[in-house]
Amino acid sequence: MLRAEAERHELHFVGAVGGMERELVAAAGLAFADYHEALAGPIHGVKPLRMASSLLKLAAGTVQSLGILRRIQPQVILLTGGWANFPVALAANLLRIPIVIYLPDIEPGLTIKVLQRFARKVALSAAPSLRFFPEGKAVITGYPLQADRLCADRAAALSYFELDPTRKTLLVFGGSRGARSINMALADSLERLLAAGLQIIHITGELDWARAQQQLGDLAGHAQYRAYAYLHAEMGLAFAAADLAICRAGASTLAELPAFALPAILVPYPYAWRYQKVNADYLSQRGAALRLDDEDMPAELGDLVLALFADEARLEQLRESSRALANRDGARNLARLLLETGRG
């Protein structure tokens, strides 16, 4: 989107030494002018010995980042949180390079709360996040959705997945790595759901693919069941094909579900900080989704899905509430904010 908004510029990426960023950048297929690395390490919530190691890495990473930034001379820097951003933020502050932070979730974690002191602007996915920042510093841009998600339509989606347009479609996924508890709960209810006439797109995640298929047994070959270890470019088609989703409440759901007016049963990831619960509550409190906690899912998931599909009025109400939250211009808005900040 930056390339669509400006004629001449270069994009550079700085990741942590030994981090997973390089793999993610390669998988995304984004054409950066160069990929750089700086030492970094976690500081909050770790044992003293590791904290000491991280502080040494942070000092070295800041020196490395100073060299990187002096070499490429950026007009603006985009940070998205995480401890890997610290050395870049410190170096940028020393060199007086403007920083924009993007907060994908509703509530900021500790890293963004600290880094925002160095930032010129903080871009937000939704209005409830405004209360965490000084007045005038935060801007609601919306979540930057990938272009391939936005161009998917239902007719093409039904054709791609070879689905019956007369049946309702349930989409189940757990993020890029999957969610074993969701996969297991779906398996326990799958026979009932298929018997009710539903057709299902199930994205297990690569880590749980073999186990999930083994648990399903003969049902894995059912004519109304479509299983995938992972979808990338086709994920927009999966959203477009679905009438209801079951998924975690990561930041992307704040934009992806409303963009397709897709009702959802959100199951926040229970073993991390509360950001997914806050995201799920944002959508559920606005009538766009239902929140179902992980520990309640085995007993309640199947009944809840069947009840929703049996109540078309309630499903339509969820659909309209989701549509009302849609913001398809997040990528464009964020790109423009970066360009404006860089020129300022």
Short mmCIF file of C-alpha atoms in Angstrom, two decimals:
data_model
loop_
_atom_site.label_atom_id
_atom_site.label_comp_id
_atom_site.label_asym_id
_atom_site.label_seq_id
_atom_site.Cartn_x
_atom_site.Cartn_y
_atom_site.Cartn_z
CA MET A 1 0.00 0.00 0.00
CA LEU A 2 2.94 2.35 0.59
CA ARG A 3 3.96 1.80 -3.03
CA ALA A 4 0.45 2.73 -4.14
CA GLU A 5 0.56 5.97 -2.12
CA ALA A 6 4.06 7.16 -3.04
CA GLU A 7 6.04 7.01 -6.25
CA ARG A 8 9.58 6.72 -4.90
CA HIS A 9 10.67 5.10 -1.67
CA GLU A 10 12.50 2.09 -0.24
CA LEU A 11 11.26 -0.23 2.47
CA HIS A 12 13.73 -1.81 4.89
CA PHE A 13 13.03 -4.38 7.60
CA VAL A 14 14.93 -4.77 10.88
CA GLY A 15 14.45 -8.01 12.81
CA ALA A 16 16.07 -9.56 15.87
CA VAL A 17 19.15 -11.74 15.47
CA GLY A 18 17.94 -15.35 15.60
CA GLY A 19 14.29 -14.26 15.57
CA MET A 20 11.45 -15.63 13.45
CA GLU A 21 11.01 -12.39 11.52
CA ARG A 22 13.21 -13.40 8.58
CA GLU A 23 11.12 -16.50 7.94
CA LEU A 24 7.87 -14.53 8.18
CA VAL A 25 9.11 -11.83 5.81
CA ALA A 26 10.16 -14.44 3.28
CA ALA A 27 6.81 -16.24 3.53
CA ALA A 28 4.91 -12.98 3.07
CA GLY A 29 6.66 -12.31 -0.23
CA LEU A 30 7.17 -8.61 0.50
CA ALA A 31 9.86 -6.91 -1.55
CA PHE A 32 12.05 -5.09 0.96
CA ALA A 33 15.14 -3.26 -0.26
CA ASP A 34 17.11 -5.06 2.45
CA TYR A 35 16.71 -7.13 5.59
CA HIS A 36 18.73 -6.12 8.67
CA GLU A 37 19.23 -7.70 12.09
CA ALA A 38 20.02 -6.33 15.53
CA LEU A 39 20.54 -8.06 18.86
CA ALA A 40 17.61 -7.93 21.29
CA GLY A 41 16.11 -9.93 24.13
CA PRO A 42 13.10 -10.01 26.48
CA ILE A 43 13.31 -7.89 29.63
CA HIS A 44 9.89 -8.10 31.27
CA GLY A 45 8.74 -11.31 32.94
CA VAL A 46 12.09 -13.16 32.74
CA LYS A 47 14.54 -14.40 35.37
CA PRO A 48 17.38 -12.08 36.49
CA LEU A 49 20.08 -13.97 34.61
CA ARG A 50 18.20 -13.75 31.32
CA MET A 51 17.35 -10.11 32.00
CA ALA A 52 21.03 -9.33 32.39
CA SER A 53 21.76 -11.10 29.11
CA SER A 54 18.95 -9.19 27.41
CA LEU A 55 20.24 -5.84 28.66
CA LEU A 56 23.65 -6.59 27.18
CA LYS A 57 21.98 -7.56 23.89
CA LEU A 58 19.90 -4.39 24.01
CA ALA A 59 23.02 -2.24 24.38
CA ALA A 60 24.75 -4.04 21.51
CA GLY A 61 21.57 -4.00 19.42
CA THR A 62 21.23 -0.25 19.89
CA VAL A 63 24.75 0.27 18.55
CA GLN A 64 23.93 -2.03 15.62
CA SER A 65 20.68 -0.14 15.00
CA LEU A 66 22.51 3.19 15.02
CA GLY A 67 24.74 1.86 12.26
CA ILE A 68 21.79 0.52 10.26
CA LEU A 69 19.78 3.74 10.54
CA ARG A 70 22.75 5.97 9.68
CA ARG A 71 23.37 3.82 6.63
CA ILE A 72 19.83 3.73 5.23
CA GLN A 73 18.70 7.17 6.57
CA PRO A 74 14.94 6.45 6.86
CA GLN A 75 12.41 9.28 6.91
CA VAL A 76 10.09 7.38 9.27
CA ILE A 77 10.11 4.11 11.24
CA LEU A 78 7.13 1.83 11.87
CA LEU A 79 7.18 -0.24 15.07
CA THR A 80 4.61 -2.87 15.98
CA GLY A 81 5.62 -3.76 19.54
CA GLY A 82 7.65 -6.65 20.90
CA TRP A 83 11.06 -6.57 22.56
CA ALA A 84 12.82 -6.74 19.19
CA ASN A 85 11.71 -3.12 18.58
CA PHE A 86 13.60 -1.67 21.57
CA PRO A 87 17.08 -1.21 20.03
CA VAL A 88 15.62 0.33 16.88
CA ALA A 89 13.43 2.68 18.93
CA LEU A 90 16.35 3.81 21.09
CA ALA A 91 18.58 4.39 18.06
CA ALA A 92 15.83 6.28 16.22
CA ASN A 93 15.26 8.48 19.24
CA LEU A 94 18.97 9.35 19.43
CA LEU A 95 19.00 10.19 15.71
CA ARG A 96 15.71 12.15 15.89
CA ILE A 97 14.03 9.93 13.30
CA PRO A 98 10.22 10.05 13.66
CA ILE A 99 8.53 6.86 14.86
CA VAL A 100 5.01 5.60 14.25
CA ILE A 101 3.79 2.70 16.37
CA TYR A 102 0.97 0.47 15.20
CA LEU A 103 -1.16 -1.20 17.89
CA PRO A 104 -3.04 -4.14 16.33
CA ASP A 105 -4.95 -5.24 19.45
CA ILE A 106 -7.41 -3.23 21.52
CA GLU A 107 -5.21 -3.01 24.63
CA PRO A 108 -1.47 -2.28 24.44
CA GLY A 109 1.06 -4.50 26.15
CA LEU A 110 3.92 -3.22 28.27
CA THR A 111 6.31 -2.84 25.32
CA ILE A 112 4.04 -0.49 23.40
CA LYS A 113 3.27 1.47 26.57
CA VAL A 114 7.01 2.10 26.93
CA LEU A 115 7.79 2.65 23.24
CA GLN A 116 4.97 5.14 22.72
CA ARG A 117 7.04 7.69 24.67
CA PHE A 118 9.43 7.77 21.70
CA ALA A 119 6.71 7.84 19.03
CA ARG A 120 5.38 10.78 17.05
CA LYS A 121 2.08 8.96 16.44
CA VAL A 122 0.38 5.73 17.47
CA ALA A 123 -1.92 4.09 14.89
CA LEU A 124 -4.87 2.13 16.27
CA SER A 125 -7.18 -0.59 15.00
CA ALA A 126 -10.24 0.71 16.88
CA ALA A 127 -11.52 3.62 18.98
CA PRO A 128 -11.47 1.93 22.43
CA SER A 129 -7.66 2.03 22.32
CA LEU A 130 -7.62 5.84 22.42
CA ARG A 131 -7.92 5.88 26.22
CA PHE A 132 -4.46 4.35 26.64
CA PHE A 133 -2.59 7.27 25.00
CA PRO A 134 -2.20 11.01 25.49
CA GLU A 135 -4.76 13.14 23.68
CA GLY A 136 -3.73 13.91 20.10
CA LYS A 137 -1.05 11.24 19.91
CA ALA A 138 -3.15 8.31 18.69
CA VAL A 139 -4.89 8.01 15.33
CA ILE A 140 -7.53 5.44 14.35
CA THR A 141 -6.35 3.96 11.06
CA GLY A 142 -7.95 0.52 11.25
CA TYR A 143 -6.21 -2.82 10.88
CA PRO A 144 -4.17 -3.09 7.63
CA LEU A 145 -5.74 -6.00 5.78
CA GLN A 146 -3.92 -7.78 2.96
CA ALA A 147 -5.20 -6.89 -0.50
CA ASP A 148 -5.97 -10.52 -1.36
CA ARG A 149 -8.36 -10.69 1.59
CA LEU A 150 -10.34 -7.72 0.33
CA CYS A 151 -10.90 -8.87 -3.24
CA ALA A 152 -12.39 -12.29 -2.38
CA ASP A 153 -16.09 -12.76 -3.22
CA ARG A 154 -18.55 -15.47 -2.26
CA ALA A 155 -19.17 -16.92 -5.71
CA ALA A 156 -15.46 -17.43 -6.34
CA ALA A 157 -15.03 -18.83 -2.83
CA LEU A 158 -17.78 -21.42 -3.19
CA SER A 159 -16.30 -22.48 -6.51
CA TYR A 160 -12.75 -22.71 -5.16
CA PHE A 161 -13.71 -24.91 -2.20
CA GLU A 162 -16.30 -26.84 -4.27
CA LEU A 163 -19.07 -26.04 -1.80
CA ASP A 164 -22.83 -26.38 -2.18
CA PRO A 165 -24.39 -22.88 -2.30
CA THR A 166 -27.61 -24.22 -0.75
CA ARG A 167 -25.85 -25.32 2.46
CA LYS A 168 -24.52 -23.21 5.34
CA THR A 169 -20.75 -23.12 5.71
CA LEU A 170 -18.77 -23.18 8.97
CA LEU A 171 -15.15 -21.96 8.94
CA VAL A 172 -12.89 -23.23 11.75
CA PHE A 173 -9.30 -22.08 12.25
CA GLY A 174 -6.88 -21.30 15.04
CA GLY A 175 -4.27 -18.94 13.61
CA SER A 176 -1.17 -19.67 11.55
CA ARG A 177 -0.08 -22.54 13.81
CA GLY A 178 -3.55 -23.81 14.56
CA ALA A 179 -5.25 -24.38 17.92
CA ARG A 180 -5.32 -27.93 19.23
CA SER A 181 -8.16 -27.34 21.69
CA ILE A 182 -10.38 -25.95 18.90
CA ASN A 183 -9.47 -28.87 16.63
CA MET A 184 -10.31 -31.37 19.36
CA ALA A 185 -13.63 -29.72 20.22
CA LEU A 186 -14.62 -29.64 16.54
CA ALA A 187 -13.73 -33.32 16.15
CA ASP A 188 -15.99 -34.21 19.07
CA SER A 189 -18.92 -32.38 17.43
CA LEU A 190 -18.15 -32.97 13.77
CA GLU A 191 -20.49 -35.91 13.18
CA ARG A 192 -23.45 -33.94 14.59
CA LEU A 193 -22.60 -30.84 12.57
CA LEU A 194 -22.30 -32.76 9.32
CA ALA A 195 -25.51 -34.65 10.04
CA ALA A 196 -27.26 -31.28 10.42
CA GLY A 197 -26.32 -30.46 6.81
CA LEU A 198 -23.44 -28.07 7.46
CA GLN A 199 -20.36 -27.97 5.26
CA ILE A 200 -17.12 -27.20 7.00
CA ILE A 201 -13.80 -25.60 6.07
CA HIS A 202 -11.32 -26.64 8.75
CA ILE A 203 -7.80 -25.19 8.93
CA THR A 204 -5.97 -27.29 11.51
CA GLY A 205 -2.61 -25.55 11.50
CA GLU A 206 0.49 -27.37 10.30
CA LEU A 207 1.58 -28.40 13.79
CA ASP A 208 -1.66 -30.27 14.51
CA TRP A 209 -2.51 -31.54 11.03
CA ALA A 210 -1.53 -35.20 11.42
CA ARG A 211 -3.02 -35.58 14.90
CA ALA A 212 -6.29 -33.86 13.90
CA GLN A 213 -6.74 -36.04 10.83
CA GLN A 214 -6.06 -39.17 12.87
CA GLN A 215 -8.64 -38.14 15.48
CA LEU A 216 -11.30 -37.61 12.80
CA GLY A 217 -10.81 -41.03 11.24
CA ASP A 218 -13.34 -41.77 8.48
CA LEU A 219 -15.01 -38.36 8.95
CA ALA A 220 -11.92 -36.73 7.42
CA GLY A 221 -13.11 -37.96 4.04
CA HIS A 222 -16.71 -36.76 4.38
CA ALA A 223 -18.07 -34.99 1.29
CA GLN A 224 -19.07 -31.88 3.29
CA TYR A 225 -15.76 -31.55 5.13
CA ARG A 226 -12.77 -29.64 3.72
CA ALA A 227 -9.55 -29.86 5.74
CA TYR A 228 -6.34 -27.86 5.22
CA ALA A 229 -3.16 -27.64 7.23
CA TYR A 230 -2.77 -23.98 6.29
CA LEU A 231 -4.20 -21.38 3.91
CA HIS A 232 -2.38 -18.21 2.92
CA ALA A 233 -3.56 -16.40 -0.21
CA GLU A 234 -6.77 -18.45 -0.14
CA MET A 235 -7.75 -17.27 3.35
CA GLY A 236 -9.82 -14.43 1.97
CA LEU A 237 -11.85 -16.96 -0.01
CA ALA A 238 -12.42 -18.96 3.17
CA PHE A 239 -13.85 -15.88 4.89
CA ALA A 240 -16.03 -15.08 1.87
CA ALA A 241 -17.43 -18.62 1.74
CA ALA A 242 -18.36 -18.84 5.43
CA ASP A 243 -21.61 -18.10 7.24
CA LEU A 244 -20.06 -18.53 10.70
CA ALA A 245 -16.49 -18.77 12.00
CA ILE A 246 -14.93 -20.43 15.04
CA CYS A 247 -11.50 -18.98 15.81
CA ARG A 248 -9.14 -17.38 18.28
CA ALA A 249 -9.35 -13.63 18.90
CA GLY A 250 -6.04 -12.43 17.54
CA ALA A 251 -5.72 -8.86 16.32
CA SER A 252 -6.53 -9.69 12.69
CA THR A 253 -10.02 -10.89 13.64
CA LEU A 254 -10.88 -7.30 14.58
CA ALA A 255 -10.75 -6.45 10.88
CA GLU A 256 -11.12 -9.68 8.94
CA LEU A 257 -14.44 -10.76 10.43
CA PRO A 258 -16.15 -7.35 9.99
CA ALA A 259 -14.69 -6.95 6.49
CA PHE A 260 -16.71 -10.01 5.45
CA ALA A 261 -19.63 -9.33 7.82
CA LEU A 262 -18.85 -12.74 9.27
CA PRO A 263 -20.37 -13.73 12.64
CA ALA A 264 -18.03 -15.67 14.88
CA ILE A 265 -17.62 -17.73 18.00
CA LEU A 266 -14.39 -16.39 19.45
CA VAL A 267 -12.29 -18.60 21.71
CA PRO A 268 -9.50 -16.46 23.25
CA TYR A 269 -6.15 -18.15 23.69
CA PRO A 270 -6.02 -18.89 27.44
CA TYR A 271 -2.28 -19.23 28.06
CA ALA A 272 -1.03 -15.74 27.35
CA TRP A 273 -1.71 -12.17 28.40
CA ARG A 274 -5.34 -11.07 28.20
CA TYR A 275 -5.21 -9.25 24.85
CA GLN A 276 -7.28 -11.92 23.05
CA LYS A 277 -9.97 -11.75 25.72
CA VAL A 278 -10.10 -7.97 25.31
CA ASN A 279 -10.34 -8.36 21.52
CA ALA A 280 -13.13 -10.94 21.87
CA ASP A 281 -15.03 -8.70 24.26
CA TYR A 282 -14.74 -5.77 21.82
CA LEU A 283 -16.56 -7.74 19.13
CA SER A 284 -18.99 -9.59 21.41
CA GLN A 285 -20.06 -6.47 23.31
CA ARG A 286 -20.94 -4.86 19.99
CA GLY A 287 -23.08 -7.79 18.93
CA ALA A 288 -20.70 -8.99 16.20
CA ALA A 289 -19.55 -12.24 17.83
CA LEU A 290 -19.98 -14.57 20.78
CA ARG A 291 -17.17 -15.28 23.23
CA LEU A 292 -16.66 -18.87 24.36
CA ASP A 293 -13.82 -19.54 26.79
CA ASP A 294 -11.44 -22.37 26.03
CA GLU A 295 -12.39 -24.44 29.09
CA ASP A 296 -16.10 -24.29 28.18
CA MET A 297 -15.62 -25.21 24.54
CA PRO A 298 -15.67 -29.05 24.77
CA ALA A 299 -19.09 -29.07 26.44
CA GLU A 300 -20.72 -26.16 24.61
CA LEU A 301 -19.29 -25.72 21.11
CA GLY A 302 -21.45 -28.15 19.15
CA ASP A 303 -24.73 -27.03 20.76
CA LEU A 304 -23.85 -23.36 20.26
CA VAL A 305 -23.08 -23.81 16.55
CA LEU A 306 -26.30 -25.73 15.92
CA ALA A 307 -28.35 -23.19 17.88
CA LEU A 308 -26.95 -20.30 15.84
CA PHE A 309 -27.61 -21.97 12.50
CA ALA A 310 -31.13 -22.83 13.64
CA ASP A 311 -31.83 -19.15 14.46
CA GLU A 312 -31.42 -17.22 11.21
CA ALA A 313 -32.65 -13.98 12.78
CA ARG A 314 -29.92 -14.08 15.42
CA LEU A 315 -27.30 -14.97 12.84
CA GLU A 316 -28.41 -12.07 10.66
CA GLN A 317 -28.24 -9.71 13.64
CA LEU A 318 -24.66 -10.82 14.31
CA ARG A 319 -23.87 -10.38 10.63
CA GLU A 320 -25.18 -6.81 10.52
CA SER A 321 -23.39 -5.86 13.73
CA SER A 322 -20.16 -7.23 12.30
CA ARG A 323 -20.64 -5.33 9.04
CA ALA A 324 -21.11 -2.10 11.02
CA LEU A 325 -17.58 -2.43 12.43
CA ALA A 326 -15.90 -2.92 9.06
CA ASN A 327 -12.97 -0.72 8.04
CA ARG A 328 -11.41 -1.86 4.77
CA ASP A 329 -9.05 1.13 4.49
CA GLY A 330 -6.65 0.28 7.32
CA ALA A 331 -3.63 -0.37 5.09
CA ARG A 332 -4.17 2.81 3.09
CA ASN A 333 -4.75 4.91 6.22
CA LEU A 334 -1.60 3.58 7.89
CA ALA A 335 0.46 4.16 4.74
CA ARG A 336 -0.72 7.76 4.54
CA LEU A 337 0.06 8.34 8.23
CA LEU A 338 3.61 7.05 7.68
CA LEU A 339 4.12 9.30 4.66
CA GLU A 340 2.74 12.36 6.47
CA THR A 341 4.90 11.70 9.52
CA GLY A 342 7.99 11.16 7.39
CA ARG A 343 7.44 14.43 5.54
CA GLY A 344 6.77 16.35 8.75
#
